[in-house]
Amino acid sequence: MRGTVTPRVTGPDRPPTEPENRTMSQSYAAEEGTPAAAPVEVPHGAGDAVLSIRDLEVEFPTQLGVVRALNGVTFDVPRGKVLGIVGESGCGKSVTARAILQIIEKPGRITGGSITLRSVGGETEITGLSPDSARMRELRGREIAMIFQEPMSSLNPVYTIGAQIAEAVLIHQTRNREEAHKRAVEMLRQVGMPHPEAAAASYPHQLSGGMRQRAMIAMALSCNPTVLIADEPTTALDVTTEAQILELIRNVRDRAGMSIMFITHSMGVVAQLCEEVIVMYLGRIVERGSVDDLFYDPKHPYTRALLRSIPRIGRNRKAPLEVIEGSVPDPHTRVAGCPFHPRCPEAIPGRCDTTVPALSTAGPGHTVHCHLYQGDDETGRTEPGEDA
Amino acid sequence: MLIVVARRAVYMIVTLAVVSVLSFAIIAAPPGSALSQKISQLQSQGGEVTEAQIAALKEQYGVDESWFTQYGKWISGFWHGDFGFSFTLNEPVGSLIWSRLGLSLLLSIGALLIAWGLSIPLGVYSATHRRSLPDNVITVIQFVGVAIPEFLFALVVMTLAANYLGADVGGLFSSQYENAPWSWAKFTDLLEHLWIPLVVIAAGSTAWLTRVMRANLLDVLNNQYVQTARAKGVSERKVIWKHAVRNSLHPLVMTFGTTFPVLISGEAIVSIVLNLPTIGPLLVNSLLNKDMYVAGTILLMLSALLVIGNFVADLLLTVIDPRIRVGE
């Protein structure tokens, strides 16, 4: 499933004869005939994690009560790889990303846990920094950069693309405006923007959605961050543009060896892009593993249900698409036990609705939070018959 | 850009022409006017000289002809700065309105600048410290400011200023400077008198604009690009002032066009209460006395200000928002 053919990047907004593009040897943009270099395999362990999140908790005090957006989320972002985070709306994917940058919208706040960044400059404990501190601002953009979901609204309409990229460069790298502008144009060229000079001088509304997302990526990459967080960067784009942007992100990883945390709700995107995947549900991680583990040997009932609900070409057209029974519980109420148990077809009464399942290992690098796989229970339960 | 300005100028002239016809027609519609009173007054005096005067007046203003001819005679005088004659005040309209219009403009623009100067920082503070104690205090003051009638506020400020500050309220100058030639002392005396009307006129619009600014900024702060700016390491102060405030200024700039006439009409009441020689009281009196040339000229001047104000507002908008610039 991985490495499936994606459309070659020659969209209508990218003329094939663009001399500036081709001269760039270290361009991130997809070029004909450049084989994607295989990412360097690093043995997995806590040591090579560029970002370690431990028991992260985020709460939103609202008038209707406290919403616990994250309930103890623990994971590592491996160095030089793409980590996918999947889950449906409201599961805490975006909140996790914003917590890492400490830009959670008010009144949300981190109430527990730790976020550790291991960059060239050493270890930094992010939760120990005040959100408005100079050190935190230094990390944003320079160590950890972020791309947002809506390319239509994530760029400020009253400043030019070039000025907005140069702003990041001016904060982190140089005080020279001319140099910053050159860097901005250079970045636009690297992400495959046609006519980078003209693009830098144009305003966001003058560009198409795909071009704006390229500009966002150029902005995020302008200060060579250690970690790139992409929060559903292709959700608002059409499939052709999505393929181009995914290709661009793959190239970023391959050429710059950047660690990428890719948030999405599309299993298809995960299969195309990611090496490791985390599945989230209601502010908790339910399963983590390599892409192959997750697609060929999903353990958690939620993951299996997610995979079954993908429409497939070639299946019986008359058969209705499988859906997960029920809906996501109201965020103000707290579900006792496993958060998925009210919708889980395999829930064990008296157990799943009382205790939160602990972590169990399903294979090398493959972990799951589910009572079905808890040590003493493993022999009693059989694998469900249907394929995933 | 020049084409845009030229096109707008043509629109403005057409608008003003229509406004002048309409306002003249409405003012001339009811029977009787200050001019006809003047004529009947002259007739009652009798005599050969007055007969000649009456004939001259009738000829000059086209009294016995259709209102359209009267309009034509009045409007053609505009080319050489003749706006007609006030028959109640026995003075040419031109010499009556210029100084008053100047003072009205000074008060209105001054009040608008005060309103902008206060409402932007107050609105920003309110929005960024939402539901805090200072925000609630500002909100309460805003509602009072919007709700209180201007004449009442003028009276309150006058009373307070006279009783506690010992200020000489009412009028533009202290009595000793009334007819004195211009000097530094006279100028400071003018300023000492001007602050009360400025405060009174500015109060309502400041309260309103603060509210608008707060609501708008709260809206803009929810935008993704504000998060983008934070995510690239921009300091919070710069996020607010550089990225958010500029995007929330539109309605404030648009008020330049629309609050302008509102300020002038508000200023009329305040000026009557404070006894200021501005255009407002003159307009009210001329309408009461059917002094049609005075009323018509003032209405036309106010319309011109409104049209010009809107044009300036549009130009300012193109400065702060490139999307409008390109749209033209």
XYZ file of C-alpha atoms in Angstrom:
716
model
C 0.000 0.000 0.000
C 2.891 2.319 0.674
C 4.613 4.012 -2.168
C 1.569 3.814 -4.373
C 1.784 5.872 -7.513
C 0.833 9.481 -7.029
C 0.199 11.802 -9.956
C 3.371 13.390 -11.218
C 3.655 16.991 -10.232
C 2.840 18.934 -13.329
C -0.317 20.743 -12.388
C -1.842 23.579 -14.381
C -0.351 26.136 -12.038
C 3.115 24.823 -12.509
C 4.376 25.352 -16.038
C 6.780 22.620 -17.041
C 9.332 25.022 -18.502
C 10.463 27.034 -15.554
C 14.205 27.653 -15.795
C 14.711 28.941 -12.245
C 13.193 25.803 -10.802
C 15.512 23.463 -12.573
C 18.719 25.181 -11.649
C 18.127 24.617 -7.964
C 20.039 21.537 -7.035
C 18.686 21.282 -3.512
C 15.166 22.213 -4.404
C 12.500 20.446 -2.364
C 10.135 20.514 -5.279
C 9.588 17.307 -7.144
C 11.701 17.066 -10.279
C 11.492 14.539 -13.030
C 13.989 11.746 -12.655
C 15.117 12.450 -9.100
C 14.717 9.204 -7.246
C 13.508 9.715 -3.723
C 16.428 8.839 -1.507
C 15.485 6.239 1.052
C 15.413 7.698 4.535
C 18.316 6.626 6.670
C 17.157 3.842 8.946
C 17.859 4.622 12.543
C 17.138 2.001 15.164
C 14.091 2.949 17.093
C 14.301 3.863 20.756
C 13.807 6.802 23.039
C 17.283 8.088 22.215
C 16.609 9.074 18.622
C 13.322 10.779 19.375
C 13.520 14.426 18.502
C 10.417 15.205 20.470
C 9.183 13.230 23.480
C 5.720 13.810 24.831
C 4.876 12.252 28.175
C 1.443 12.088 29.839
C 0.375 15.335 28.235
C -2.900 16.730 29.538
C -4.726 19.738 28.145
C -7.939 21.197 29.511
C -10.371 23.785 28.231
C -12.400 25.326 31.039
C -15.677 26.357 29.385
C -18.991 27.599 30.679
C -20.451 24.113 30.291
C -17.648 22.513 32.287
C -14.081 21.469 31.761
C -13.306 19.806 28.449
C -10.366 17.448 28.768
C -8.907 17.632 25.300
C -5.881 15.459 26.060
C -5.852 12.783 28.767
C -2.281 11.682 29.184
C -0.838 11.419 25.712
C 2.574 9.803 25.415
C 4.546 9.398 22.225
C 7.874 10.146 20.522
C 8.513 11.842 17.227
C 11.341 9.827 15.617
C 14.175 11.781 14.061
C 14.094 12.085 10.286
C 10.810 10.261 9.851
C 7.212 11.122 9.193
C 4.942 10.327 12.095
C 1.265 10.321 11.212
C -1.415 11.165 13.727
C -4.900 10.047 12.732
C -8.278 10.261 14.333
C -11.628 11.847 13.774
C -12.492 15.481 14.463
C -12.156 16.467 18.076
C -9.853 13.627 19.089
C -7.091 16.002 20.125
C -4.776 15.840 17.112
C -4.608 19.578 16.575
C -4.535 20.353 20.276
C -1.460 18.122 20.600
C 0.261 20.101 17.843
C -0.651 23.426 19.403
C 0.415 22.246 22.840
C 3.881 21.492 21.493
C 4.199 25.109 20.322
C 2.306 26.409 23.357
C -0.148 28.250 21.142
C -3.308 26.620 22.459
C -6.185 29.028 22.106
C -7.494 30.547 25.295
C -8.804 29.381 27.684
C -7.109 26.034 26.967
C -3.970 25.180 28.921
C -1.544 22.381 29.574
C -2.350 20.873 32.964
C 0.141 18.061 33.145
C 2.865 16.072 31.480
C 6.016 17.068 29.687
C 7.215 17.858 26.194
C 10.934 17.457 25.607
C 12.656 18.732 22.506
C 16.079 17.269 21.585
C 17.659 19.567 19.051
C 21.226 20.492 18.159
C 21.218 22.963 21.010
C 20.484 20.261 23.568
C 17.375 19.247 25.462
C 14.601 21.683 26.142
C 11.667 21.068 28.416
C 8.891 22.957 26.613
C 6.203 22.681 29.281
C 8.612 24.398 31.671
C 8.673 27.542 29.528
C 6.137 30.314 29.752
C 4.150 30.598 26.502
C 5.186 34.243 26.096
C 8.810 33.801 27.095
C 11.615 34.770 24.763
C 12.955 31.206 24.769
C 9.588 29.810 23.712
C 9.327 32.337 20.891
C 12.830 31.380 19.829
C 11.746 27.744 19.536
C 8.688 28.579 17.466
C 9.596 28.756 13.838
C 13.275 27.978 14.376
C 13.154 24.566 16.083
C 9.537 23.614 15.547
C 7.594 25.005 12.625
C 3.987 24.435 11.775
C 1.808 24.299 8.678
C -1.901 24.796 9.136
C -4.985 23.290 7.636
C -6.572 26.222 5.845
C -4.245 27.744 3.272
C -6.999 30.285 2.580
C -6.878 31.775 6.044
C -3.472 30.895 7.416
C -1.721 33.745 5.636
C -2.336 37.341 6.630
C -4.286 38.997 3.793
C -2.719 42.438 4.207
C 0.973 41.518 3.865
C 2.776 40.085 0.873
C 3.861 36.454 0.853
C 7.489 37.561 0.761
C 7.077 39.870 3.732
C 5.450 37.119 5.780
C 8.226 34.639 5.075
C 10.871 37.304 5.633
C 9.295 38.108 8.998
C 10.181 34.653 10.292
C 13.707 34.973 8.893
C 14.101 38.396 10.494
C 13.061 37.028 13.869
C 15.366 34.034 13.860
C 18.239 34.465 11.458
C 19.211 37.896 10.281
C 18.474 41.524 10.934
C 19.163 42.477 7.341
C 15.885 43.060 5.511
C 17.343 42.596 2.069
C 18.907 39.291 3.057
C 15.640 38.139 4.602
C 13.799 38.973 1.416
C 16.341 37.047 -0.661
C 15.931 34.100 1.651
C 12.148 34.298 1.250
C 12.415 34.210 -2.544
C 14.922 31.389 -2.298
C 12.545 29.383 -0.098
C 9.660 29.946 -2.504
C 11.881 28.665 -5.293
C 12.787 25.600 -3.255
C 9.173 24.632 -2.674
C 8.518 24.776 -6.400
C 6.657 28.050 -6.591
C 6.543 29.235 -10.196
C 7.947 32.775 -10.586
C 9.183 33.008 -6.982
C 10.055 36.710 -7.328
C 6.547 37.607 -8.428
C 5.011 35.289 -5.827
C 6.965 36.999 -3.062
C 5.523 40.339 -4.119
C 1.957 39.101 -4.323
C -0.709 38.985 -1.664
C -2.295 35.722 -0.466
C -5.592 36.348 -2.278
C -3.746 36.471 -5.586
C -2.575 32.862 -5.259
C -4.422 29.568 -5.553
C -4.935 27.303 -2.543
C -2.102 24.975 -3.517
C 0.258 27.900 -4.060
C -0.664 29.361 -0.684
C 0.061 26.033 0.954
C 3.449 26.002 -0.785
C 4.044 29.483 0.573
C 3.110 28.257 4.058
C 5.570 25.391 3.700
C 8.233 27.810 2.487
C 7.584 29.928 5.560
C 7.766 26.919 7.861
C 11.022 25.724 6.290
C 12.650 29.149 6.069
C 14.545 28.782 9.336
C 15.461 25.093 8.913
C 13.412 23.781 11.813
C 14.237 20.487 13.505
C 10.615 19.415 13.579
C 7.872 20.249 11.140
C 4.296 19.891 12.345
C 1.771 19.668 9.548
C -1.797 20.015 10.769
C -3.994 18.561 8.023
C -2.165 20.553 5.347
C -4.020 18.941 2.466
C -7.551 18.719 3.829
C -8.728 21.872 2.090
C -7.066 21.056 -1.231
C -8.270 19.052 -4.198
C -6.695 15.649 -4.857
C -4.260 16.775 -7.535
C -2.938 19.581 -5.392
C -2.905 17.258 -2.390
C -0.659 14.866 -4.283
C 1.712 17.719 -5.134
C 1.897 18.908 -1.550
C 2.464 15.356 -0.245
C 5.248 14.930 -2.783
C 6.761 18.175 -1.568
C 6.621 17.050 2.062
C 8.216 13.719 1.156
C 11.037 15.621 -0.511
C 11.482 17.807 2.529
C 11.962 14.720 4.654
C 14.301 13.028 2.200
C 16.567 15.982 1.458
C 16.625 17.839 4.738
C 16.204 14.813 6.998
C 13.545 16.714 8.804
C 11.330 15.077 11.411
C 7.714 15.552 10.495
C 4.601 15.159 12.564
C 1.763 14.831 10.094
C -1.759 15.236 11.388
C -4.553 13.982 9.181
C -7.848 12.180 9.232
C -7.218 10.522 5.913
C -5.965 6.952 6.082
C -4.992 7.240 2.419
C -2.606 10.086 3.164
C -1.115 8.111 6.040
C -0.451 5.185 3.751
C 1.250 7.385 1.184
C 3.441 9.413 3.440
C 4.050 8.147 6.940
C 6.415 5.620 8.425
C 4.833 5.438 11.830
C 1.282 6.106 12.841
C -0.521 7.048 16.009
C -4.270 6.575 16.219
C -6.038 8.894 18.631
C -9.510 8.778 20.075
C -11.028 11.252 22.538
C -7.781 12.746 23.748
C -5.982 9.420 24.116
C -3.673 7.360 21.971
C -5.290 4.004 21.239
C -2.693 2.425 18.994
C 0.761 3.088 17.682
C 2.807 1.211 15.143
C 4.507 1.244 11.788
C 2.319 1.873 8.764
C 2.521 -1.812 7.819
C 1.530 -2.903 11.311
C -1.447 -0.637 11.281
C -2.716 -1.437 7.846
C -2.041 -5.172 7.793
C -2.369 -6.061 11.455
C -4.539 -3.476 13.227
C -5.190 -4.389 16.839
C -7.473 -1.834 18.385
C -11.173 -2.190 17.449
C -11.225 1.533 16.651
C -8.345 1.264 14.210
C -9.986 -1.727 12.562
C -13.265 0.133 12.288
C -11.500 3.144 10.783
C -9.876 0.969 8.139
C -13.143 -0.787 7.318
C -14.883 2.512 6.779
C -12.609 3.514 3.884
C -14.509 3.261 0.598
C -12.699 1.028 -1.874
C -12.806 0.737 -5.605
C -13.783 -2.757 -6.705
C -15.911 -3.624 -3.688
C -19.560 -4.443 -4.095
C -21.167 -1.138 -4.938
C -24.524 -2.028 -3.459
C -23.087 -2.921 -0.068
C -23.376 0.062 2.260
C -20.151 1.543 3.535
C -19.317 0.367 7.006
C -19.671 2.960 9.698
C -18.697 3.042 13.325
C -21.850 2.748 15.424
C -22.769 5.734 17.550
C -20.977 9.048 17.585
C -18.177 10.728 19.478
C -19.438 11.425 23.010
C -20.128 14.978 24.096
C -16.764 16.486 25.053
C -18.080 17.813 28.355
C -18.877 14.378 29.709
C -16.157 12.033 30.833
C -16.262 8.453 29.736
C -15.186 6.017 32.418
C -12.775 3.283 31.385
C -11.730 2.949 27.771
C -13.007 6.024 25.849
C -14.114 3.839 22.936
C -16.123 1.294 24.910
C -19.606 2.785 24.235
C -19.084 2.287 20.489
C -16.881 -0.792 20.624
C -18.446 -4.014 19.283
C -16.055 -6.093 21.381
C -16.312 -4.252 24.669
C -16.024 -6.450 27.731
C -18.731 -5.442 30.229
C -17.434 -4.774 33.705
C -13.956 -4.165 32.443
C -13.813 -1.827 29.476
C -16.294 0.541 31.102
C -14.460 0.733 34.394
C -10.707 0.766 33.887
C -8.588 2.581 31.353
C -6.632 -0.062 29.442
C -2.889 0.007 30.016
C -0.329 -0.158 27.258
C 0.362 -3.571 25.801
C 2.873 -4.536 23.170
C 1.592 -6.182 20.024
C 4.922 -6.497 18.261
C 8.176 -4.592 17.819
C 7.281 -0.923 17.902
C 3.599 -1.750 17.865
C 1.631 -0.839 20.971
C -2.059 -0.745 21.740
C -4.259 0.417 24.581
C -6.990 -2.204 24.712
C -8.260 -4.760 27.234
C -8.479 -7.359 24.464
C -4.705 -7.565 24.463
C -4.013 -7.326 28.171
C -1.752 -10.156 29.200
C -4.113 -12.474 31.142
C -6.930 -12.024 28.706
C -5.090 -12.733 25.498
C -5.732 -16.464 25.360
C -9.410 -16.177 26.086
C -10.230 -14.017 23.116
C -9.882 -14.950 19.506
C -9.118 -12.707 16.623
C -12.256 -11.480 14.913
C -12.921 -13.333 11.708
C -13.285 -10.502 9.196
C -10.273 -9.046 7.520
C -9.347 -5.463 8.091
C -5.194 54.909 -9.542
C -5.657 58.287 -11.263
C -8.464 56.815 -13.337
C -10.143 55.637 -10.147
C -9.881 59.090 -8.590
C -11.210 60.759 -11.773
C -14.112 58.341 -12.014
C -14.996 58.864 -8.377
C -14.806 62.655 -8.858
C -17.352 62.467 -11.674
C -19.664 60.327 -9.517
C -19.292 62.841 -6.704
C -20.241 65.791 -8.903
C -23.280 63.953 -10.263
C -24.342 62.997 -6.718
C -24.006 66.578 -5.546
C -25.983 67.916 -8.525
C -28.841 65.544 -7.724
C -28.655 66.449 -4.038
C -28.755 70.184 -4.834
C -31.839 69.829 -7.063
C -33.657 67.685 -4.513
C -32.847 69.815 -1.511
C -33.808 73.004 -3.346
C -37.068 71.481 -4.541
C -37.979 70.348 -1.040
C -37.092 73.672 0.553
C -38.979 75.637 -2.131
C -42.043 73.388 -2.041
C -43.987 74.858 0.903
C -45.525 78.294 0.215
C -43.894 81.370 1.672
C -40.223 82.054 2.312
C -37.981 84.608 3.900
C -37.737 86.266 0.490
C -41.515 86.620 0.007
C -41.749 88.031 3.535
C -39.082 90.560 2.668
C -41.005 91.571 -0.461
C -44.326 91.969 1.345
C -42.521 93.974 3.990
C -41.136 96.265 1.290
C -44.563 96.485 -0.347
C -46.159 97.667 2.890
C -43.608 100.495 3.022
C -44.686 101.660 -0.428
C -42.899 104.350 -2.436
C -41.127 104.423 -5.758
C -37.719 103.348 -4.507
C -39.083 100.205 -2.895
C -41.101 99.377 -6.005
C -37.852 99.391 -7.912
C -36.219 97.264 -5.176
C -39.017 94.739 -5.326
C -38.757 94.529 -9.085
C -34.990 94.013 -8.821
C -35.402 91.269 -6.186
C -38.053 89.510 -8.230
C -35.834 89.697 -11.272
C -32.715 88.507 -9.408
C -34.290 85.485 -7.734
C -36.994 84.705 -10.287
C -39.760 84.912 -7.704
C -42.673 84.733 -10.120
C -41.131 82.032 -12.227
C -41.005 78.233 -11.761
C -38.848 76.762 -8.993
C -36.607 75.331 -11.645
C -35.720 78.796 -12.944
C -35.148 79.877 -9.353
C -32.874 76.906 -8.881
C -30.992 77.774 -12.062
C -30.458 81.342 -10.921
C -29.232 80.162 -7.508
C -26.927 77.409 -8.708
C -25.348 79.500 -11.485
C -24.171 81.904 -8.782
C -21.978 79.108 -7.365
C -19.446 79.548 -10.165
C -18.453 82.951 -8.876
C -18.882 82.170 -5.185
C -22.355 83.728 -4.844
C -24.495 81.396 -2.746
C -27.458 83.708 -2.460
C -28.558 86.044 0.302
C -29.951 85.508 3.769
C -33.085 87.652 4.118
C -33.421 87.082 7.837
C -29.832 87.967 8.683
C -29.367 90.471 5.848
C -26.018 89.056 4.884
C -24.749 87.144 1.855
C -24.776 83.380 2.481
C -21.104 83.110 1.585
C -19.890 85.359 4.415
C -22.234 83.564 6.849
C -21.162 79.996 6.308
C -17.408 79.908 5.761
C -16.283 80.657 9.312
C -19.051 78.473 10.723
C -18.291 75.618 8.385
C -14.628 75.895 9.355
C -15.433 75.667 13.049
C -17.822 72.743 12.460
C -15.138 70.916 10.512
C -12.550 71.630 13.188
C -14.851 70.274 15.891
C -15.904 67.228 13.874
C -12.437 66.242 12.721
C -11.029 66.942 16.170
C -13.719 64.784 17.748
C -13.149 62.019 15.200
C -9.389 62.022 15.872
C -10.037 61.873 19.623
C -12.508 59.048 19.054
C -10.005 57.067 16.959
C -7.120 57.807 19.290
C -9.043 56.511 22.290
C -11.157 53.757 20.799
C -8.340 51.824 19.097
C -6.152 51.279 22.204
C -9.203 50.836 24.454
C -10.787 48.365 22.057
C -7.538 46.412 21.715
C -7.119 46.266 25.479
C -10.728 45.212 25.949
C -10.453 42.470 23.360
C -7.154 41.077 24.592
C -8.260 41.132 28.240
C -11.740 39.857 27.620
C -13.971 39.428 30.664
C -11.358 40.925 32.972
C -12.324 43.677 35.408
C -10.963 46.554 33.257
C -12.810 45.151 30.243
C -16.062 45.105 32.181
C -15.501 48.666 33.395
C -14.776 49.828 29.825
C -17.874 48.012 28.598
C -20.127 49.698 31.164
C -18.710 53.137 30.330
C -19.219 52.367 26.639
C -22.873 51.565 27.076
C -23.420 54.726 29.095
C -21.527 56.713 26.463
C -23.630 55.318 23.637
C -26.907 55.737 25.502
C -26.581 59.230 26.962
C -28.106 62.030 24.811
C -25.546 64.586 23.733
C -27.390 67.669 24.959
C -27.644 66.120 28.420
C -23.993 65.182 28.419
C -23.156 68.719 27.278
C -25.107 70.141 30.198
C -23.435 67.760 32.644
C -19.950 68.581 31.399
C -20.750 72.306 31.427
C -22.010 72.151 34.994
C -19.005 70.167 36.170
C -16.555 72.408 34.320
C -18.137 75.596 35.626
C -18.470 74.394 39.220
C -15.282 72.463 39.785
C -12.813 73.713 37.195
C -13.944 77.304 37.217
C -14.048 77.212 33.441
C -15.828 79.849 31.426
C -18.332 77.719 29.547
C -20.318 78.553 26.482
C -19.209 80.464 23.435
C -15.827 80.317 21.777
C -13.946 83.090 23.538
C -13.853 84.828 26.873
C -15.505 88.255 26.679
C -12.215 90.188 26.589
C -11.047 88.296 23.485
C -14.380 88.331 21.696
C -13.476 91.167 19.340
C -9.733 91.260 19.927
C -7.332 90.608 17.007
C -5.766 87.133 16.820
C -2.932 86.567 19.278
C -1.399 83.660 21.167
C -3.497 84.509 24.193
C -6.654 84.475 22.101
C -5.659 81.121 20.624
C -5.150 79.513 24.033
C -8.419 81.041 25.119
C -10.052 79.360 22.126
C -8.544 75.994 23.107
C -9.787 76.432 26.668
C -13.280 76.839 25.294
C -13.041 74.146 22.647
C -12.283 71.155 24.852
C -15.798 70.964 26.257
C -17.572 70.645 22.874
C -14.813 68.307 21.671
C -15.273 66.013 24.650
C -19.044 66.064 24.342
C -19.071 65.396 20.599
C -16.334 62.748 20.795
C -17.873 60.834 23.717
C -20.647 59.081 21.823
C -18.554 58.031 18.854
C -15.620 56.987 21.062
C -17.895 54.659 22.990
C -19.366 53.260 19.809
C -16.036 52.820 18.016
C -14.451 51.128 21.048
C -17.264 48.609 20.927
C -16.764 48.075 17.201
C -13.006 47.758 17.610
C -13.342 45.211 20.419
C -15.833 43.054 18.559
C -13.851 43.196 15.366
C -10.526 42.383 16.949
C -12.041 39.435 18.807
C -13.218 38.199 15.452
C -9.836 38.681 13.794
C -7.966 37.034 16.683
C -9.794 33.793 15.858
C -8.282 33.816 12.402
C -5.735 31.223 11.480
C -3.137 33.771 10.383
C -2.901 35.064 13.944
C -1.905 31.541 15.006
C 0.486 31.404 12.063
C 2.189 34.552 13.277
C 2.499 33.141 16.798
C 3.804 29.862 15.404
C 6.690 31.590 13.668
C 7.829 33.210 16.878
C 6.355 36.701 16.597
C 5.970 38.343 19.996
C 2.442 38.646 21.321
C 2.473 42.454 21.146
C 3.471 42.339 17.485
C 0.923 39.605 16.790
C -1.795 41.927 18.063
C -0.651 45.234 16.621
C 0.902 44.163 13.365
C -1.168 41.163 12.333
C -4.544 41.554 14.010
C -5.248 45.263 14.455
C -4.599 46.187 10.845
C -7.161 43.620 9.778
C -9.781 44.965 12.144
C -9.566 48.639 11.195
C -11.978 48.530 8.250
C -15.143 49.610 10.052
C -13.284 52.364 11.837
C -12.016 53.770 8.573
C -15.445 53.483 7.021
C -16.808 55.579 9.875
C -14.739 58.445 8.530
C -17.288 58.688 5.760
C -20.393 57.916 7.748
C -19.863 59.451 11.188
C -18.852 62.716 9.583
C -22.411 63.949 8.960
C -23.547 62.279 12.183
C -20.936 64.260 14.065
C -22.098 67.445 12.360
C -25.734 66.860 13.266
C -24.748 65.891 16.804
C -22.667 69.000 16.877
C -25.769 71.100 16.066
C -27.461 70.179 19.349
C -24.257 70.545 21.318
C -23.593 73.905 19.695
C -27.049 75.190 20.575
C -26.524 74.106 24.184
C -22.999 75.482 24.339
C -23.769 78.573 22.238
C -21.144 77.980 19.584
C -21.205 79.731 16.210
C -21.096 76.560 14.117
C -23.049 75.528 11.063
C -25.596 73.411 12.957
C -27.616 76.169 14.689
C -27.528 78.233 11.499
C -29.029 75.353 9.521
C -31.759 74.823 12.105
C -32.690 78.541 12.142
C -32.637 78.876 8.379
C -34.992 75.935 8.046
C -37.348 77.423 10.645
C -37.355 80.800 8.857
C -37.506 79.252 5.380
C -34.361 81.138 4.547
C -34.008 78.925 1.512
C -30.657 80.019 0.141
C -28.919 79.544 3.481
C -30.534 76.146 4.060
C -29.902 74.976 0.521
C -26.255 75.989 0.577
C -25.616 74.333 3.943
C -27.303 71.105 2.876
C -25.236 71.070 -0.268
C -22.029 71.720 1.694
C -22.822 68.922 4.155
C -23.548 66.548 1.292
C -20.256 67.520 -0.274
C -18.504 66.735 3.025
C -20.254 63.379 3.234
C -19.298 62.452 -0.301
C -15.714 63.617 0.150
C -15.513 61.854 3.527
C -16.600 58.596 1.943
C -14.082 59.024 -0.827
C -11.272 59.623 1.646
C -12.407 56.587 3.631
C -12.281 54.468 0.491
C -8.792 55.728 -0.305
C -7.644 54.936 3.251
C -9.114 51.454 2.943
C -7.086 50.760 -0.170
C -4.021 51.752 1.832
C -4.643 49.274 4.653
C -6.094 46.423 2.623
C -4.460 45.254 -0.612
C -7.505 43.176 -1.543
C -9.472 46.352 -2.228
C -6.566 47.873 -4.133
C -6.410 45.043 -6.614
C -10.175 44.846 -6.905
C -10.317 48.302 -8.466
